[in-house]
Amino acid sequence: MRHLLITGGCGFIGVNLIRYLLSPKSGFTGVIINIDKLTYASQPHALVEMPTDRYHFIQGDISDLRLVEQILQEYSIDTICHLAAESHVDRSINAPSAFMQSNVMGTFTILEAIRQNNPHIYLHHVSTDEVFGSLHEDEPAFTEQSPYHPNNPYSASKASSDHLVWAYRHTYGLPITMSHATNNYGAYQHQEKFIPRMLAGLLQRKSLPLYGDGSHLRDWLHVEDHVRAIWCILQMGKIGESYNIGANNPYSNKDLLHLLCQIVANQQTVPVEDLYALITPVADRLGHDYRYAIDAKKIEVDLGWRAQINFQQGITNYVRWFIETYPH
Ligand SMILES: NC(=O)c1ccc[n+]([C@@H]2O[C@H](COP(=O)([O-])OP(=O)(O)OC[C@H]3O[C@@H](n4cnc5c(N)ncnc54)[C@H](O)[C@@H]3O)[C@@H](O)[C@H]2O)c1
């Protein structure tokens, strides 16, 4: 793997992946080319210090076939890690069109560019546990065999892109792997997402809107554990296989918000009750999935990856980073 194209490399997971790969601890020795459209969600400031001999940035849209083909040829791309997507469920409910364009047509364009130019390029497609839909309290966590059951425009667009990727594997034999991860947290996440949005509200002592009764359960994964898992798959993943990535940290939104209040109260030495008082229940999200949970046994057993970051430690360190760098 010498010439790695990362799509959406200026997003939350992308910047963490690029920073990790270009650090000595990863062992990656090749060159990274990052194509990103620079939407509102992007965090290009996180990449300003990347070494110019090993990192090239191209501002562009993955739906532009000519541009993608030109990049594959000009940089002799041998591997693609495909992250680019519209990623916020609330936006997908209010304005789904961009999700279909970037997530479905964008993935289609990447696949076509590979098929038409060099069908030996290895593609890793980064997907989400949300394609499997919603679990009840007592149901077992999603495995790689769980059926698809997307419930909102975001997860439907990601499920569509997954289906396209599998179809190109089956029909044209393209060398492909895929992964489905749970909710990520960590540095450089856009402030529209739950944890940074609540932290920004806490620092400004503004009201903290909590959907419904706050009982919805999410399974939290530190973004640095996620990017190590992606790197593990890029090196050792078996072609044609899918891997679930999770750390088994289930929290209801309400419990997580209480925890954030406690950490901020500790770090700013203010009474936690003052922060709890900011929590404001609001009307539930349309079609809100109740629970996501990932069974990560396959990647643990087959590839030897395991989440390393303890949730309490990881979230406390993230809150500290957020306070130090706020406003970003
Ligand atoms: N964040 C999570 O918790 C999570 C969990 C599981 C899977 N994922 C998946 O990981 C991937 C990355 O997620 P993220 O949280 O970093 O998202 P993000 O919204 O933070 O970043 C997405 C990046 O993609 C870029 N982009 C969007 N459309 C583009 C297009 N048409 N052409 C080029 N670039 C485009 C944006 O400019 C942005 O920099 C997504 O595919 C998402 O579905 C995310």
GROMACS .gro file of C-alpha atoms and ligand atoms in nm:
model
  372
    1MET     CA    1   0.000   0.000   0.000
    2ARG     CA    2   0.193   0.303  -0.127
    3HIS     CA    3  -0.062   0.551  -0.261
    4LEU     CA    4  -0.370   0.573  -0.043
    5LEU     CA    5  -0.667   0.786  -0.149
    6ILE     CA    6  -0.886   0.891   0.145
    7THR     CA    7  -1.224   1.041   0.058
    8GLY     CA    8  -1.374   1.285   0.307
    9GLY     CA    9  -1.039   1.310   0.484
   10CYS     CA   10  -1.124   1.654   0.626
   11GLY     CA   11  -1.419   1.520   0.826
   12PHE     CA   12  -1.415   1.407   1.189
   13ILE     CA   13  -1.298   1.050   1.129
   14GLY     CA   14  -1.089   1.146   0.826
   15VAL     CA   15  -0.866   1.395   1.010
   16ASN     CA   16  -0.815   1.148   1.293
   17LEU     CA   17  -0.727   0.874   1.043
   18ILE     CA   18  -0.481   1.092   0.849
   19ARG     CA   19  -0.315   1.224   1.165
   20TYR     CA   20  -0.279   0.867   1.293
   21LEU     CA   21  -0.148   0.719   0.966
   22LEU     CA   22   0.111   0.995   0.927
   23SER     CA   23   0.231   0.957   1.287
   24PRO     CA   24   0.520   0.719   1.361
   25LYS     CA   25   0.298   0.489   1.570
   26SER     CA   26   0.096   0.358   1.272
   27GLY     CA   27   0.386   0.217   1.070
   28PHE     CA   28   0.227   0.343   0.745
   29THR     CA   29   0.506   0.451   0.509
   30GLY     CA   30   0.315   0.554   0.196
   31VAL     CA   31   0.159   0.874   0.064
   32ILE     CA   32  -0.194   0.997   0.135
   33ILE     CA   33  -0.411   1.183  -0.115
   34ASN     CA   34  -0.721   1.336   0.043
   35ILE     CA   35  -1.021   1.439  -0.168
   36ASP     CA   36  -1.278   1.641   0.023
   37LYS     CA   37  -1.548   1.882  -0.087
   38LEU     CA   38  -1.499   2.091   0.229
   39THR     CA   39  -1.862   2.102   0.336
   40TYR     CA   40  -1.966   2.281   0.656
   41ALA     CA   41  -1.868   1.961   0.849
   42SER     CA   42  -1.503   1.960   0.744
   43GLN     CA   43  -1.213   2.039   0.979
   44PRO     CA   44  -0.920   2.119   0.745
   45HIS     CA   45  -0.739   2.316   1.020
   46ALA     CA   46  -0.665   1.980   1.185
   47LEU     CA   47  -0.439   1.886   0.893
   48VAL     CA   48  -0.229   2.200   0.842
   49GLU     CA   49   0.081   2.040   0.991
   50MET     CA   50   0.081   1.724   0.780
   51PRO     CA   51   0.414   1.662   0.598
   52THR     CA   52   0.390   1.799   0.241
   53ASP     CA   53   0.597   1.514   0.094
   54ARG     CA   54   0.348   1.252   0.220
   55TYR     CA   55   0.017   1.436   0.215
   56HIS     CA   56  -0.170   1.594  -0.078
   57PHE     CA   57  -0.507   1.762  -0.052
   58ILE     CA   58  -0.750   1.804  -0.340
   59GLN     CA   59  -1.067   1.999  -0.289
   60GLY     CA   60  -1.335   1.827  -0.493
   61ASP     CA   61  -1.656   1.628  -0.506
   62ILE     CA   62  -1.644   1.247  -0.519
   63SER     CA   63  -1.944   1.262  -0.755
   64ASP     CA   64  -1.717   1.417  -1.020
   65LEU     CA   65  -1.612   1.109  -1.222
   66ARG     CA   66  -1.351   1.293  -1.432
   67LEU     CA   67  -1.180   1.431  -1.122
   68VAL     CA   68  -1.177   1.095  -0.942
   69GLU     CA   69  -1.037   0.922  -1.254
   70GLN     CA   70  -0.771   1.188  -1.289
   71ILE     CA   71  -0.664   1.138  -0.925
   72LEU     CA   72  -0.648   0.758  -0.962
   73GLN     CA   73  -0.420   0.795  -1.263
   74GLU     CA   74  -0.206   1.091  -1.160
   75TYR     CA   75  -0.122   0.950  -0.817
   76SER     CA   76  -0.115   0.578  -0.916
   77ILE     CA   77  -0.366   0.504  -0.641
   78ASP     CA   78  -0.355   0.143  -0.518
   79THR     CA   79  -0.589   0.172  -0.216
   80ILE     CA   80  -0.898   0.381  -0.137
   81CYS     CA   81  -1.047   0.434   0.207
   82HIS     CA   82  -1.392   0.577   0.144
   83LEU     CA   83  -1.525   0.800   0.422
   84ALA     CA   84  -1.683   1.095   0.238
   85ALA     CA   85  -2.049   1.130   0.325
   86GLU     CA   86  -2.314   1.359   0.459
   87SER     CA   87  -2.341   1.225   0.813
   88HIS     CA   88  -2.593   1.406   1.030
   89VAL     CA   89  -2.929   1.228   1.076
   90ASP     CA   90  -3.122   1.548   1.165
   91ARG     CA   91  -3.006   1.718   0.845
   92SER     CA   92  -3.103   1.409   0.645
   93ILE     CA   93  -3.456   1.438   0.785
   94ASN     CA   94  -3.484   1.808   0.698
   95ALA     CA   95  -3.300   1.803   0.364
   96PRO     CA   96  -3.230   1.451   0.233
   97SER     CA   97  -3.121   1.539  -0.120
   98ALA     CA   98  -2.751   1.604  -0.043
   99PHE     CA   99  -2.736   1.263   0.129
  100MET     CA  100  -2.852   1.083  -0.184
  101GLN     CA  101  -2.609   1.282  -0.398
  102SER     CA  102  -2.294   1.236  -0.187
  103ASN     CA  103  -2.359   0.904  -0.016
  104VAL     CA  104  -2.527   0.712  -0.298
  105MET     CA  105  -2.411   0.879  -0.621
  106GLY     CA  106  -2.072   0.963  -0.469
  107THR     CA  107  -2.008   0.596  -0.382
  108PHE     CA  108  -2.137   0.490  -0.723
  109THR     CA  109  -1.887   0.729  -0.885
  110ILE     CA  110  -1.595   0.590  -0.684
  111LEU     CA  111  -1.694   0.235  -0.784
  112GLU     CA  112  -1.730   0.330  -1.150
  113ALA     CA  113  -1.394   0.509  -1.150
  114ILE     CA  114  -1.231   0.191  -1.011
  115ARG     CA  115  -1.414  -0.040  -1.250
  116GLN     CA  116  -1.335   0.167  -1.558
  117ASN     CA  117  -0.974   0.253  -1.476
  118ASN     CA  118  -0.810  -0.007  -1.255
  119PRO     CA  119  -1.021  -0.290  -1.111
  120HIS     CA  120  -0.724  -0.398  -0.896
  121ILE     CA  121  -0.751  -0.095  -0.666
  122TYR     CA  122  -0.847  -0.211  -0.316
  123LEU     CA  123  -1.146  -0.025  -0.168
  124HIS     CA  124  -1.237  -0.012   0.200
  125HIS     CA  125  -1.587   0.130   0.249
  126VAL     CA  126  -1.661   0.288   0.588
  127SER     CA  127  -2.021   0.241   0.692
  128THR     CA  128  -2.230   0.269   1.006
  129ASP     CA  129  -2.424   0.042   1.242
  130GLU     CA  130  -2.728   0.259   1.166
  131VAL     CA  131  -2.788   0.061   0.843
  132PHE     CA  132  -2.907  -0.229   1.064
  133GLY     CA  133  -3.188  -0.021   1.214
  134SER     CA  134  -3.303  -0.015   1.573
  135LEU     CA  135  -3.277  -0.278   1.849
  136HIS     CA  136  -3.509  -0.344   2.143
  137GLU     CA  137  -3.364  -0.347   2.496
  138ASP     CA  138  -3.308  -0.725   2.508
  139GLU     CA  139  -3.208  -0.801   2.150
  140PRO     CA  140  -2.849  -0.915   2.086
  141ALA     CA  141  -2.606  -0.663   1.934
  142PHE     CA  142  -2.568  -0.637   1.554
  143THR     CA  143  -2.335  -0.888   1.392
  144GLU     CA  144  -2.202  -0.883   1.036
  145GLN     CA  145  -2.499  -1.108   0.947
  146SER     CA  146  -2.767  -0.873   1.080
  147PRO     CA  147  -3.022  -0.780   0.814
  148TYR     CA  148  -3.033  -0.426   0.679
  149HIS     CA  149  -3.319  -0.217   0.816
  150PRO     CA  150  -3.241   0.154   0.770
  151ASN     CA  151  -3.499   0.385   0.923
  152ASN     CA  152  -3.402   0.740   0.823
  153PRO     CA  153  -3.272   0.907   0.504
  154TYR     CA  154  -2.910   0.906   0.633
  155SER     CA  155  -2.906   0.535   0.717
  156ALA     CA  156  -3.098   0.452   0.398
  157SER     CA  157  -2.838   0.640   0.191
  158LYS     CA  158  -2.554   0.456   0.370
  159ALA     CA  159  -2.734   0.121   0.324
  160SER     CA  160  -2.774   0.203  -0.047
  161SER     CA  161  -2.403   0.272  -0.076
  162ASP     CA  162  -2.325  -0.059   0.102
  163HIS     CA  163  -2.548  -0.246  -0.146
  164LEU     CA  164  -2.371  -0.082  -0.439
  165VAL     CA  165  -2.033  -0.180  -0.297
  166TRP     CA  166  -2.141  -0.544  -0.252
  167ALA     CA  167  -2.293  -0.546  -0.599
  168TYR     CA  168  -1.962  -0.433  -0.752
  169ARG     CA  169  -1.781  -0.701  -0.553
  170HIS     CA  170  -2.021  -0.970  -0.671
  171THR     CA  171  -2.061  -0.856  -1.031
  172TYR     CA  172  -1.713  -0.728  -1.120
  173GLY     CA  173  -1.503  -0.900  -0.852
  174LEU     CA  174  -1.359  -0.572  -0.721
  175PRO     CA  175  -1.135  -0.620  -0.414
  176ILE     CA  176  -1.343  -0.470  -0.136
  177THR     CA  177  -1.379  -0.470   0.242
  178MET     CA  178  -1.638  -0.287   0.452
  179SER     CA  179  -1.683  -0.187   0.816
  180HIS     CA  180  -1.975  -0.081   1.034
  181ALA     CA  181  -1.891   0.123   1.341
  182THR     CA  182  -2.095   0.255   1.630
  183ASN     CA  183  -2.122   0.621   1.736
  184ASN     CA  184  -1.779   0.783   1.756
  185TYR     CA  185  -1.661   1.051   1.997
  186GLY     CA  186  -1.336   1.244   2.015
  187ALA     CA  187  -1.144   1.546   1.888
  188TYR     CA  188  -1.253   1.741   1.579
  189GLN     CA  189  -1.615   1.629   1.567
  190HIS     CA  190  -1.847   1.894   1.427
  191GLN     CA  191  -2.055   2.074   1.689
  192GLU     CA  192  -2.386   1.962   1.543
  193LYS     CA  193  -2.328   1.612   1.687
  194PHE     CA  194  -2.463   1.514   2.029
  195ILE     CA  195  -2.155   1.525   2.255
  196PRO     CA  196  -1.986   1.843   2.122
  197ARG     CA  197  -2.326   2.017   2.094
  198MET     CA  198  -2.400   1.944   2.459
  199LEU     CA  199  -2.050   2.050   2.563
  200ALA     CA  200  -2.080   2.381   2.374
  201GLY     CA  201  -2.416   2.437   2.547
  202LEU     CA  202  -2.265   2.355   2.885
  203LEU     CA  203  -1.973   2.594   2.839
  204GLN     CA  204  -2.213   2.872   2.741
  205ARG     CA  205  -2.461   2.774   3.014
  206LYS     CA  206  -2.731   2.746   2.747
  207SER     CA  207  -3.024   2.505   2.752
  208LEU     CA  208  -2.936   2.145   2.659
  209PRO     CA  209  -3.208   2.001   2.432
  210LEU     CA  210  -3.265   1.630   2.502
  211TYR     CA  211  -3.480   1.432   2.258
  212GLY     CA  212  -3.791   1.271   2.411
  213ASP     CA  213  -3.731   1.101   2.746
  214GLY     CA  214  -3.358   1.063   2.678
  215SER     CA  215  -3.375   0.683   2.700
  216HIS     CA  216  -3.231   0.616   2.351
  217LEU     CA  217  -2.923   0.397   2.378
  218ARG     CA  218  -2.601   0.444   2.184
  219ASP     CA  219  -2.281   0.240   2.195
  220TRP     CA  220  -1.980   0.477   2.209
  221LEU     CA  221  -1.644   0.422   2.039
  222HIS     CA  222  -1.342   0.651   2.067
  223VAL     CA  223  -1.247   0.780   1.722
  224GLU     CA  224  -0.882   0.678   1.783
  225ASP     CA  225  -0.993   0.319   1.840
  226HIS     CA  226  -1.199   0.343   1.521
  227VAL     CA  227  -0.909   0.466   1.305
  228ARG     CA  228  -0.684   0.192   1.444
  229ALA     CA  229  -0.951  -0.059   1.344
  230ILE     CA  230  -0.967   0.087   0.993
  231TRP     CA  231  -0.587   0.067   0.962
  232CYS     CA  232  -0.599  -0.292   1.086
  233ILE     CA  233  -0.855  -0.380   0.816
  234LEU     CA  234  -0.655  -0.197   0.547
  235GLN     CA  235  -0.354  -0.414   0.634
  236MET     CA  236  -0.509  -0.749   0.722
  237GLY     CA  237  -0.879  -0.745   0.627
  238LYS     CA  238  -0.991  -1.036   0.411
  239ILE     CA  239  -1.121  -0.928   0.071
  240GLY     CA  240  -1.499  -0.962   0.045
  241GLU     CA  241  -1.548  -0.943   0.423
  242SER     CA  242  -1.728  -0.697   0.646
  243TYR     CA  243  -1.618  -0.608   1.002
  244ASN     CA  244  -1.821  -0.457   1.285
  245ILE     CA  245  -1.635  -0.209   1.507
  246GLY     CA  246  -1.753  -0.126   1.858
  247ALA     CA  247  -1.630  -0.094   2.216
  248ASN     CA  248  -1.937  -0.203   2.413
  249ASN     CA  249  -2.001   0.128   2.590
  250PRO     CA  250  -2.382   0.156   2.598
  251TYR     CA  251  -2.520   0.482   2.740
  252SER     CA  252  -2.863   0.635   2.721
  253ASN     CA  253  -2.854   0.994   2.595
  254LYS     CA  254  -2.978   1.107   2.935
  255ASP     CA  255  -2.711   0.920   3.132
  256LEU     CA  256  -2.442   1.042   2.896
  257LEU     CA  257  -2.561   1.401   2.932
  258HIS     CA  258  -2.551   1.365   3.311
  259LEU     CA  259  -2.198   1.231   3.284
  260LEU     CA  260  -2.093   1.529   3.067
  261CYS     CA  261  -2.245   1.765   3.327
  262GLN     CA  262  -2.046   1.590   3.603
  263ILE     CA  263  -1.716   1.607   3.413
  264VAL     CA  264  -1.764   1.977   3.325
  265ALA     CA  265  -1.870   2.053   3.685
  266ASN     CA  266  -1.551   1.885   3.812
  267GLN     CA  267  -1.326   2.059   3.564
  268GLN     CA  268  -1.478   2.404   3.618
  269THR     CA  269  -1.553   2.355   3.991
  270VAL     CA  270  -1.918   2.453   3.966
  271PRO     CA  271  -2.219   2.278   4.129
  272VAL     CA  272  -2.339   1.995   3.906
  273GLU     CA  273  -2.705   2.075   3.992
  274ASP     CA  274  -2.665   2.410   3.811
  275LEU     CA  275  -2.567   2.221   3.498
  276TYR     CA  276  -2.839   1.953   3.530
  277ALA     CA  277  -3.088   2.242   3.541
  278LEU     CA  278  -2.993   2.333   3.181
  279ILE     CA  279  -3.131   2.000   3.048
  280THR     CA  280  -3.450   2.067   2.851
  281PRO     CA  281  -3.662   1.783   2.709
  282VAL     CA  282  -3.772   1.857   2.350
  283ALA     CA  283  -4.000   1.675   2.102
  284ASP     CA  284  -3.843   1.349   1.989
  285ARG     CA  285  -3.660   1.320   1.653
  286LEU     CA  286  -3.887   1.183   1.378
  287GLY     CA  287  -3.848   0.804   1.353
  288HIS     CA  288  -3.580   0.806   1.625
  289ASP     CA  289  -3.403   0.467   1.645
  290TYR     CA  290  -3.417   0.337   2.003
  291ARG     CA  291  -3.092   0.142   2.035
  292TYR     CA  292  -2.774   0.058   1.844
  293ALA     CA  293  -2.520  -0.196   1.965
  294ILE     CA  294  -2.232  -0.371   1.790
  295ASP     CA  295  -2.089  -0.717   1.839
  296ALA     CA  296  -1.721  -0.672   1.746
  297LYS     CA  297  -1.607  -1.034   1.801
  298LYS     CA  298  -1.514  -1.093   1.438
  299ILE     CA  299  -1.255  -0.815   1.410
  300GLU     CA  300  -1.125  -0.902   1.757
  301VAL     CA  301  -1.079  -1.272   1.678
  302ASP     CA  302  -0.982  -1.258   1.310
  303LEU     CA  303  -0.768  -0.944   1.305
  304GLY     CA  304  -0.664  -0.906   1.670
  305TRP     CA  305  -0.805  -0.552   1.701
  306ARG     CA  306  -0.954  -0.449   2.032
  307ALA     CA  307  -1.073  -0.113   2.162
  308GLN     CA  308  -0.805   0.024   2.394
  309ILE     CA  309  -0.958   0.342   2.531
  310ASN     CA  310  -1.162   0.313   2.850
  311PHE     CA  311  -1.482   0.516   2.806
  312GLN     CA  312  -1.466   0.715   3.133
  313GLN     CA  313  -1.103   0.806   3.066
  314GLY     CA  314  -1.162   0.879   2.697
  315ILE     CA  315  -1.463   1.103   2.753
  316THR     CA  316  -1.292   1.289   3.040
  317ASN     CA  317  -0.987   1.357   2.823
  318TYR     CA  318  -1.209   1.467   2.535
  319VAL     CA  319  -1.402   1.711   2.757
  320ARG     CA  320  -1.069   1.854   2.875
  321TRP     CA  321  -0.955   1.895   2.511
  322PHE     CA  322  -1.290   2.051   2.420
  323ILE     CA  323  -1.268   2.307   2.700
  324GLU     CA  324  -0.906   2.393   2.616
  325THR     CA  325  -0.973   2.444   2.244
  326TYR     CA  326  -1.318   2.607   2.272
  327PRO     CA  327  -1.434   2.799   2.071
  328HIS     CA  328  -1.274   2.594   1.793
  329LIG     N1  329  -1.913   0.980   1.314
  329LIG     C1  330  -1.959   0.860   1.347
  329LIG     O1  331  -1.997   0.837   1.463
  329LIG     C2  332  -1.962   0.749   1.244
  329LIG     C3  333  -1.986   0.619   1.287
  329LIG     C4  334  -1.986   0.515   1.193
  329LIG     C5  335  -1.961   0.544   1.060
  329LIG     N2  336  -1.939   0.673   1.018
  329LIG     C6  337  -1.913   0.697   0.876
  329LIG     O2  338  -1.779   0.746   0.866
  329LIG     C7  339  -1.769   0.836   0.756
  329LIG     C8  340  -1.709   0.966   0.806
  329LIG     O3  341  -1.793   1.020   0.909
  329LIG     P1  342  -1.757   1.156   0.982
  329LIG     O4  343  -1.821   1.152   1.115
  329LIG     O5  344  -1.612   1.183   0.970
  329LIG     O6  345  -1.838   1.258   0.890
  329LIG     P2  346  -1.821   1.416   0.878
  329LIG     O7  347  -1.954   1.469   0.841
  329LIG     O8  348  -1.753   1.470   0.998
  329LIG     O9  349  -1.720   1.434   0.756
  329LIG     C9  350  -1.753   1.399   0.625
  329LIG    C10  351  -1.652   1.461   0.532
  329LIG    O10  352  -1.688   1.423   0.397
  329LIG    C11  353  -1.681   1.536   0.314
  329LIG     N3  354  -1.776   1.518   0.204
  329LIG    C12  355  -1.911   1.509   0.212
  329LIG     N4  356  -1.964   1.494   0.089
  329LIG    C13  357  -1.860   1.492   0.002
  329LIG    C14  358  -1.850   1.479  -0.138
  329LIG     N5  359  -1.958   1.467  -0.216
  329LIG     N6  360  -1.727   1.480  -0.195
  329LIG    C15  361  -1.615   1.494  -0.118
  329LIG     N7  362  -1.619   1.508   0.015
  329LIG    C16  363  -1.740   1.507   0.075
  329LIG    C17  364  -1.715   1.655   0.403
  329LIG    O11  365  -1.664   1.777   0.350
  329LIG    C18  366  -1.651   1.616   0.536
  329LIG    O12  367  -1.519   1.664   0.544
  329LIG    C19  368  -1.909   0.850   0.699
  329LIG    O13  369  -1.919   0.768   0.585
  329LIG    C20  370  -2.000   0.802   0.810
  329LIG    O14  371  -2.118   0.746   0.758
  329LIG    C21  372  -1.939   0.777   1.109
   0.00000   0.00000   0.00000
